[in-house]
Amino acid sequence: MNGLLNVPLAPVPTPGAPPGSAQFLTILNWVSWGALVICVAGVIFAGIAMIISSRRGEGGEHIGKLGTVLAGCVVVGAASGFVTALV
């Protein structure tokens, strides 16, 4: 038998987090919470604009704005999933 088959292999090192990443993750968490607050406020403001326009008889001009706000909310909500898929 070949003697190389009995040689134990060294463990493969797993990369750890780089130095200073804790502060970066803290900032990233604050930004994600801020984006969530902005998304909720955007939906509320779009709803208020729809109520005001319907009372004036302007119809559904703000439906497009609500769609844009909701699309932005979906992107913000799925951002971590996008980044995880890319990495």
Short mmCIF file of C-alpha atoms in Angstrom, two decimals:
data_model
loop_
_atom_site.label_atom_id
_atom_site.label_comp_id
_atom_site.label_asym_id
_atom_site.label_seq_id
_atom_site.Cartn_x
_atom_site.Cartn_y
_atom_site.Cartn_z
CA MET A 1 0.00 0.00 0.00
CA ASN A 2 1.00 3.52 -0.62
CA GLY A 3 2.17 5.31 2.52
CA LEU A 4 0.49 8.56 1.44
CA LEU A 5 -2.96 7.16 2.09
CA ASN A 6 -2.34 6.98 5.82
CA VAL A 7 -1.19 10.59 6.23
CA PRO A 8 -3.78 12.68 8.11
CA LEU A 9 -4.91 15.80 6.31
CA ALA A 10 -4.73 19.21 7.90
CA PRO A 11 -8.10 20.80 8.62
CA VAL A 12 -9.29 23.31 6.07
CA PRO A 13 -9.43 26.75 7.67
CA THR A 14 -12.77 28.49 7.56
CA PRO A 15 -12.57 32.20 6.85
CA GLY A 16 -13.69 34.32 9.75
CA ALA A 17 -15.16 37.76 9.73
CA PRO A 18 -12.66 40.49 8.93
CA PRO A 19 -11.64 42.88 11.68
CA GLY A 20 -14.08 45.73 12.15
CA SER A 21 -17.01 43.85 10.65
CA ALA A 22 -19.05 44.17 13.85
CA GLN A 23 -19.25 47.94 13.42
CA PHE A 24 -20.16 47.54 9.74
CA LEU A 25 -22.95 45.10 10.61
CA THR A 26 -24.26 47.51 13.23
CA ILE A 27 -24.42 50.29 10.65
CA LEU A 28 -26.05 47.93 8.15
CA ASN A 29 -28.70 46.97 10.71
CA TRP A 30 -29.48 50.63 11.41
CA VAL A 31 -29.77 51.35 7.68
CA SER A 32 -32.11 48.39 7.16
CA TRP A 33 -34.37 49.53 10.02
CA GLY A 34 -34.38 53.06 8.60
CA ALA A 35 -35.33 51.71 5.17
CA LEU A 36 -38.17 49.74 6.74
CA VAL A 37 -39.48 52.87 8.46
CA ILE A 38 -39.29 54.80 5.18
CA CYS A 39 -41.17 52.01 3.37
CA VAL A 40 -43.99 52.04 5.92
CA ALA A 41 -44.18 55.83 5.79
CA GLY A 42 -44.27 55.73 1.99
CA VAL A 43 -47.20 53.32 1.96
CA ILE A 44 -49.05 55.47 4.51
CA PHE A 45 -48.44 58.67 2.53
CA ALA A 46 -49.50 57.00 -0.73
CA GLY A 47 -52.70 55.85 0.98
CA ILE A 48 -53.37 59.36 2.29
CA ALA A 49 -52.82 60.78 -1.21
CA MET A 50 -55.28 58.23 -2.61
CA ILE A 51 -57.91 59.21 -0.03
CA ILE A 52 -57.49 62.91 -0.74
CA SER A 53 -57.62 62.41 -4.51
CA SER A 54 -60.72 60.22 -4.32
CA ARG A 55 -62.54 62.90 -2.32
CA ARG A 56 -61.64 65.44 -4.97
CA GLY A 57 -62.86 63.11 -7.71
CA GLU A 58 -59.46 62.77 -9.37
CA GLY A 59 -59.70 59.01 -9.69
CA GLY A 60 -56.81 56.59 -9.52
CA GLU A 61 -53.85 58.78 -10.37
CA HIS A 62 -52.10 57.71 -7.19
CA ILE A 63 -52.43 53.98 -7.86
CA GLY A 64 -49.22 54.14 -9.89
CA LYS A 65 -47.44 55.87 -7.03
CA LEU A 66 -48.64 53.20 -4.63
CA GLY A 67 -47.37 50.52 -7.02
CA THR A 68 -43.98 52.22 -7.16
CA VAL A 69 -43.82 52.47 -3.37
CA LEU A 70 -44.79 48.81 -2.96
CA ALA A 71 -42.19 47.74 -5.54
CA GLY A 72 -39.57 49.67 -3.58
CA CYS A 73 -40.72 47.95 -0.38
CA VAL A 74 -40.31 44.56 -2.02
CA VAL A 75 -36.77 45.42 -3.14
CA VAL A 76 -35.82 46.69 0.32
CA GLY A 77 -37.37 43.63 1.97
CA ALA A 78 -35.63 41.22 -0.38
CA ALA A 79 -32.25 42.98 -0.33
CA SER A 80 -30.68 40.59 2.16
CA GLY A 81 -31.89 37.63 0.11
CA PHE A 82 -30.43 39.16 -3.06
CA VAL A 83 -27.07 39.72 -1.43
CA THR A 84 -27.01 36.22 0.04
CA ALA A 85 -27.76 34.75 -3.39
CA LEU A 86 -24.97 36.76 -5.00
CA VAL A 87 -22.39 35.91 -2.37
#
